[in-house]
CSV table of C-alpha atoms in Angstrom, one decimal:
chain,number,residue,atom,x,y,z
A,6,UNK,CA,-32.3,22.4,27.3
A,7,UNK,CA,-29.7,20.7,29.5
A,8,UNK,CA,-28.5,17.4,27.2
A,9,UNK,CA,-28.3,13.7,29.2
A,10,UNK,CA,-25.9,12.6,27.1
A,11,UNK,CA,-23.3,15.6,27.2
A,12,UNK,CA,-21.1,13.3,30.0
A,13,UNK,CA,-21.4,10.4,28.2
A,14,UNK,CA,-17.7,9.0,27.1
A,15,UNK,CA,-17.3,8.6,23.5
A,16,UNK,CA,-15.9,4.9,22.6
A,17,UNK,CA,-13.1,5.5,21.0
A,18,UNK,CA,-12.5,4.0,17.5
A,19,UNK,CA,-9.3,3.1,16.4
A,20,UNK,CA,-8.9,4.3,12.3
A,21,UNK,CA,-6.6,1.1,11.7
A,22,UNK,CA,-9.2,-1.3,12.3
A,23,UNK,CA,-11.3,-3.1,10.3
A,24,UNK,CA,-14.1,-5.6,11.1
A,25,UNK,CA,-12.9,-8.4,7.6
A,26,UNK,CA,-10.1,-9.1,6.8
A,27,UNK,CA,-8.4,-8.2,3.4
A,28,UNK,CA,-6.3,-10.5,0.9
A,29,UNK,CA,-3.1,-11.4,1.1
A,30,UNK,CA,-1.8,-11.2,-1.9
A,31,UNK,CA,-1.6,-15.1,-3.2
A,32,UNK,CA,-4.9,-14.8,-1.7
A,33,UNK,CA,-6.0,-11.9,-4.7
A,34,UNK,CA,-3.9,-13.9,-7.1
A,35,UNK,CA,-6.5,-16.5,-7.1
A,36,UNK,CA,-9.4,-14.7,-6.9
A,37,UNK,CA,-8.3,-12.5,-10.3
A,38,UNK,CA,-7.6,-16.4,-12.3
A,39,UNK,CA,-10.9,-17.7,-11.3
A,40,UNK,CA,-12.0,-14.3,-12.6
A,41,UNK,CA,-9.8,-15.4,-15.3
A,42,UNK,CA,-11.4,-18.8,-16.2
A,43,UNK,CA,-13.9,-20.6,-13.8
A,44,UNK,CA,-16.1,-17.5,-13.4
A,45,UNK,CA,-19.4,-19.5,-14.2
A,46,UNK,CA,-20.6,-17.4,-16.4
A,47,UNK,CA,-18.0,-17.4,-19.5
A,48,UNK,CA,-19.6,-14.4,-21.5
A,49,UNK,CA,-18.6,-12.4,-19.2
A,50,UNK,CA,-15.1,-13.6,-17.6
A,51,UNK,CA,-13.2,-10.5,-19.3
A,52,UNK,CA,-14.8,-7.7,-17.5
A,53,UNK,CA,-14.8,-9.9,-14.8
A,54,UNK,CA,-10.9,-9.9,-14.5
A,55,UNK,CA,-10.4,-6.1,-16.3
A,56,UNK,CA,-12.5,-4.7,-13.9
A,57,UNK,CA,-10.3,-7.2,-11.0
A,58,UNK,CA,-7.3,-6.2,-12.4
A,59,UNK,CA,-7.7,-2.6,-12.8
A,60,UNK,CA,-8.7,-2.0,-8.9
A,61,UNK,CA,-6.0,-3.2,-7.9
A,62,UNK,CA,-3.3,-2.0,-9.3
A,63,UNK,CA,-4.6,1.8,-10.1
A,64,UNK,CA,-5.0,1.3,-6.1
A,65,UNK,CA,-8.7,2.5,-7.5
A,66,UNK,CA,-12.2,3.4,-6.0
A,67,UNK,CA,-14.7,1.5,-7.5
A,68,UNK,CA,-17.2,4.5,-8.3
A,69,UNK,CA,-14.4,5.9,-9.9
A,70,UNK,CA,-13.6,3.7,-11.4
A,71,UNK,CA,-17.5,2.8,-12.6
A,72,UNK,CA,-17.3,6.0,-13.7
A,73,UNK,CA,-14.7,6.5,-16.3
A,74,UNK,CA,-15.0,6.3,-19.7
A,75,UNK,CA,-13.3,4.8,-22.9
A,76,UNK,CA,-12.9,8.1,-24.3
A,77,UNK,CA,-10.6,8.6,-20.6
A,78,UNK,CA,-7.7,6.4,-21.7
A,79,UNK,CA,-4.9,7.6,-23.1
A,80,UNK,CA,-0.9,7.4,-23.5
A,81,UNK,CA,1.8,9.7,-21.3
A,82,UNK,CA,5.1,9.5,-21.1
A,83,UNK,CA,5.1,5.5,-22.7
A,84,UNK,CA,2.8,4.9,-20.3
A,85,UNK,CA,-0.8,3.2,-21.0
A,86,UNK,CA,-2.6,5.8,-19.1
A,87,UNK,CA,-6.9,6.2,-17.4
A,88,UNK,CA,-7.4,10.0,-16.9
A,89,UNK,CA,-9.6,10.0,-14.2
A,90,UNK,CA,-11.3,12.5,-11.2
A,91,UNK,CA,-9.3,11.2,-7.8
A,92,UNK,CA,-10.9,12.3,-4.6
A,93,UNK,CA,-11.7,16.1,-4.2
A,94,UNK,CA,-12.4,16.6,-7.9
A,95,UNK,CA,-8.8,16.6,-9.6
A,96,UNK,CA,-8.3,14.7,-12.2
A,97,UNK,CA,-5.1,12.8,-12.7
A,98,UNK,CA,-3.7,10.7,-14.7
A,99,UNK,CA,-3.4,6.9,-13.6
A,100,UNK,CA,-0.3,4.4,-15.3
A,101,UNK,CA,-1.9,0.7,-16.2
A,102,UNK,CA,0.0,-1.2,-15.7
A,103,UNK,CA,0.9,-4.1,-19.2
A,104,UNK,CA,-1.4,-7.3,-17.3
A,105,UNK,CA,-4.5,-4.8,-16.6
A,106,UNK,CA,-4.0,-3.2,-20.1
A,107,UNK,CA,-4.3,-6.0,-21.6
A,108,UNK,CA,-6.4,-7.6,-19.9
A,109,UNK,CA,-8.7,-3.7,-20.5
A,110,UNK,CA,-7.9,-4.3,-24.6
A,111,UNK,CA,-9.1,-7.3,-24.6
A,112,UNK,CA,-12.3,-6.4,-23.0
A,113,UNK,CA,-12.4,-4.2,-25.3
A,114,UNK,CA,-12.0,-6.1,-28.0
A,115,UNK,CA,-11.0,-2.4,-30.0
A,116,UNK,CA,-14.7,-0.3,-28.9
A,117,UNK,CA,-13.6,3.6,-28.3
A,118,UNK,CA,-16.6,4.8,-26.7
A,119,UNK,CA,-18.6,4.0,-24.1
A,120,UNK,CA,-18.5,3.3,-19.9
A,121,UNK,CA,-15.2,1.8,-19.3
A,122,UNK,CA,-17.4,-0.9,-17.2
A,123,UNK,CA,-20.7,-2.0,-18.8
A,124,UNK,CA,-23.4,-3.6,-19.4
A,125,UNK,CA,-24.2,-6.1,-22.5
A,126,UNK,CA,-26.6,-2.9,-23.8
A,127,UNK,CA,-23.6,-0.3,-23.3
A,128,UNK,CA,-25.6,1.0,-19.7
A,129,UNK,CA,-23.3,2.1,-17.2
A,130,UNK,CA,-22.1,-1.2,-14.9
A,131,UNK,CA,-22.9,-0.5,-10.5
A,132,UNK,CA,-21.7,-0.8,-7.8
A,133,UNK,CA,-24.4,-3.4,-7.0
A,134,UNK,CA,-23.4,-5.3,-9.8
A,135,UNK,CA,-20.1,-5.2,-8.6
A,136,UNK,CA,-20.4,-6.1,-5.0
A,137,UNK,CA,-22.2,-9.5,-6.7
A,138,UNK,CA,-19.7,-10.2,-9.0
A,139,UNK,CA,-16.7,-10.0,-5.7
A,140,UNK,CA,-18.8,-12.2,-3.7
A,141,UNK,CA,-20.0,-14.5,-6.3
A,142,UNK,CA,-15.8,-15.0,-7.5
A,143,UNK,CA,-14.8,-15.2,-4.1
A,144,UNK,CA,-17.0,-18.2,-3.1
A,145,UNK,CA,-15.8,-20.2,-6.1
A,146,UNK,CA,-12.2,-19.2,-5.2
A,147,UNK,CA,-13.1,-20.8,-1.7
A,148,UNK,CA,-12.2,-17.2,0.1
A,149,UNK,CA,-14.5,-15.0,2.1
A,150,UNK,CA,-16.8,-13.0,0.4
A,151,UNK,CA,-15.8,-9.5,0.5
A,152,UNK,CA,-17.2,-6.2,-1.3
A,153,UNK,CA,-15.2,-4.1,-3.9
A,154,UNK,CA,-14.4,-1.7,-1.5
A,155,UNK,CA,-10.8,-3.2,0.3
A,156,UNK,CA,-9.9,-3.8,-3.0
A,157,UNK,CA,-7.2,-0.7,-2.5
A,158,UNK,CA,-7.0,-0.6,0.9
A,159,UNK,CA,-5.4,-4.3,-0.2
A,160,UNK,CA,-3.1,-3.0,-3.0
A,161,UNK,CA,-1.7,-0.4,-0.6
A,162,UNK,CA,-1.4,-3.1,1.8
A,163,UNK,CA,0.5,-5.0,-0.4
A,164,UNK,CA,2.7,-2.1,-2.3
A,165,UNK,CA,3.6,-1.1,1.3
A,166,UNK,CA,5.5,-4.7,1.9
A,167,UNK,CA,7.4,-4.8,-1.3
A,168,UNK,CA,11.0,-4.8,0.0
A,169,UNK,CA,11.8,-1.5,-1.3
A,170,UNK,CA,8.7,-0.1,-1.0
A,171,UNK,CA,8.7,4.2,-0.8
A,172,UNK,CA,6.2,5.4,1.6
A,173,UNK,CA,6.0,8.5,0.0
A,174,UNK,CA,5.5,6.3,-3.9
A,175,UNK,CA,2.9,4.1,-2.5
A,176,UNK,CA,0.8,7.6,-1.1
A,177,UNK,CA,1.0,9.0,-4.8
A,178,UNK,CA,-0.1,6.1,-6.8
A,179,UNK,CA,-3.1,5.9,-3.9
A,180,UNK,CA,-3.7,9.2,-3.9
A,181,UNK,CA,-4.0,9.8,-0.2
A,182,UNK,CA,-3.3,13.4,0.2
A,183,UNK,CA,-2.4,13.1,3.7
A,184,UNK,CA,0.7,10.6,4.5
A,185,UNK,CA,-1.5,9.6,7.7
A,186,UNK,CA,-3.5,7.9,5.8
A,187,UNK,CA,-0.9,6.0,3.7
A,188,UNK,CA,0.5,4.5,6.8
A,189,UNK,CA,-2.4,3.4,8.4
A,190,UNK,CA,-2.4,0.7,6.2
A,191,UNK,CA,1.4,0.0,7.0
A,192,UNK,CA,0.6,-0.7,9.6
A,193,UNK,CA,-1.8,-3.0,9.8
A,194,UNK,CA,0.3,-5.1,7.3
A,195,UNK,CA,3.9,9.8,-9.2
A,196,UNK,CA,5.7,8.8,-11.2
A,197,UNK,CA,4.3,7.9,-14.1
A,198,UNK,CA,8.0,5.2,-14.7
A,199,UNK,CA,8.0,3.7,-10.9
A,200,UNK,CA,3.7,2.9,-10.1
A,201,UNK,CA,3.8,1.0,-7.9
A,202,UNK,CA,0.8,-0.6,-9.5
A,203,UNK,CA,3.7,-1.5,-12.0
A,204,UNK,CA,5.2,-4.0,-9.3
A,205,UNK,CA,2.0,-5.5,-8.1
A,206,UNK,CA,0.4,-6.2,-12.1
A,207,UNK,CA,3.8,-8.1,-12.8
A,208,UNK,CA,3.8,-10.4,-9.7
A,209,UNK,CA,0.1,-11.0,-10.5
A,210,UNK,CA,0.8,-11.8,-14.2
A,211,UNK,CA,3.4,-14.2,-12.9
A,212,UNK,CA,1.5,-16.0,-10.5
A,213,UNK,CA,-0.5,-16.6,-13.4
A,214,UNK,CA,0.7,-17.7,-15.7
A,215,UNK,CA,1.6,-20.8,-13.7
A,216,UNK,CA,-1.6,-21.1,-13.0
A,217,UNK,CA,-2.1,-21.7,-16.8
């Protein structure tokens, strides 16, 4: 039987378009500051602060971070790293900038095993919980509500906007197999020693310090 829809032209989808606007670097600093100092539940501030910093400065997918374990933390060539599975199943050591490492260690409080981010009972922290966290923090900070899936895109966009940005290094940092994927963020406006996340982390640390 002939398909009546064969002659219908499909709409052209712009891969660079997103209906959800990203945060600026200033808005990101405000969100992270809110997580650190003004989360409504004080007992959860350290977890919220560390989680946002890890997502942003390591250019991580939320599922990758939630599946990471404390046992995956390590040290390589003078850098603290998180060994994790990236998209495609390969293992990779991701350098952790100092601002994110300090926040993570403060949250872990000497814990040496289990899920990297967990509930108070030790169960794996899940995506719905992170969505709720992001929504609560955004409202408290007076920002548009966005989920955790936009964090990596924001980080890539901000890294590419740096004056000394190297698209090839940003591509490696973001685990993009195709450079065209990275360049989409540039149009929208791995080496451990010079991870782009270090620059992002340093800038965030400076912004956070000025708010204390």
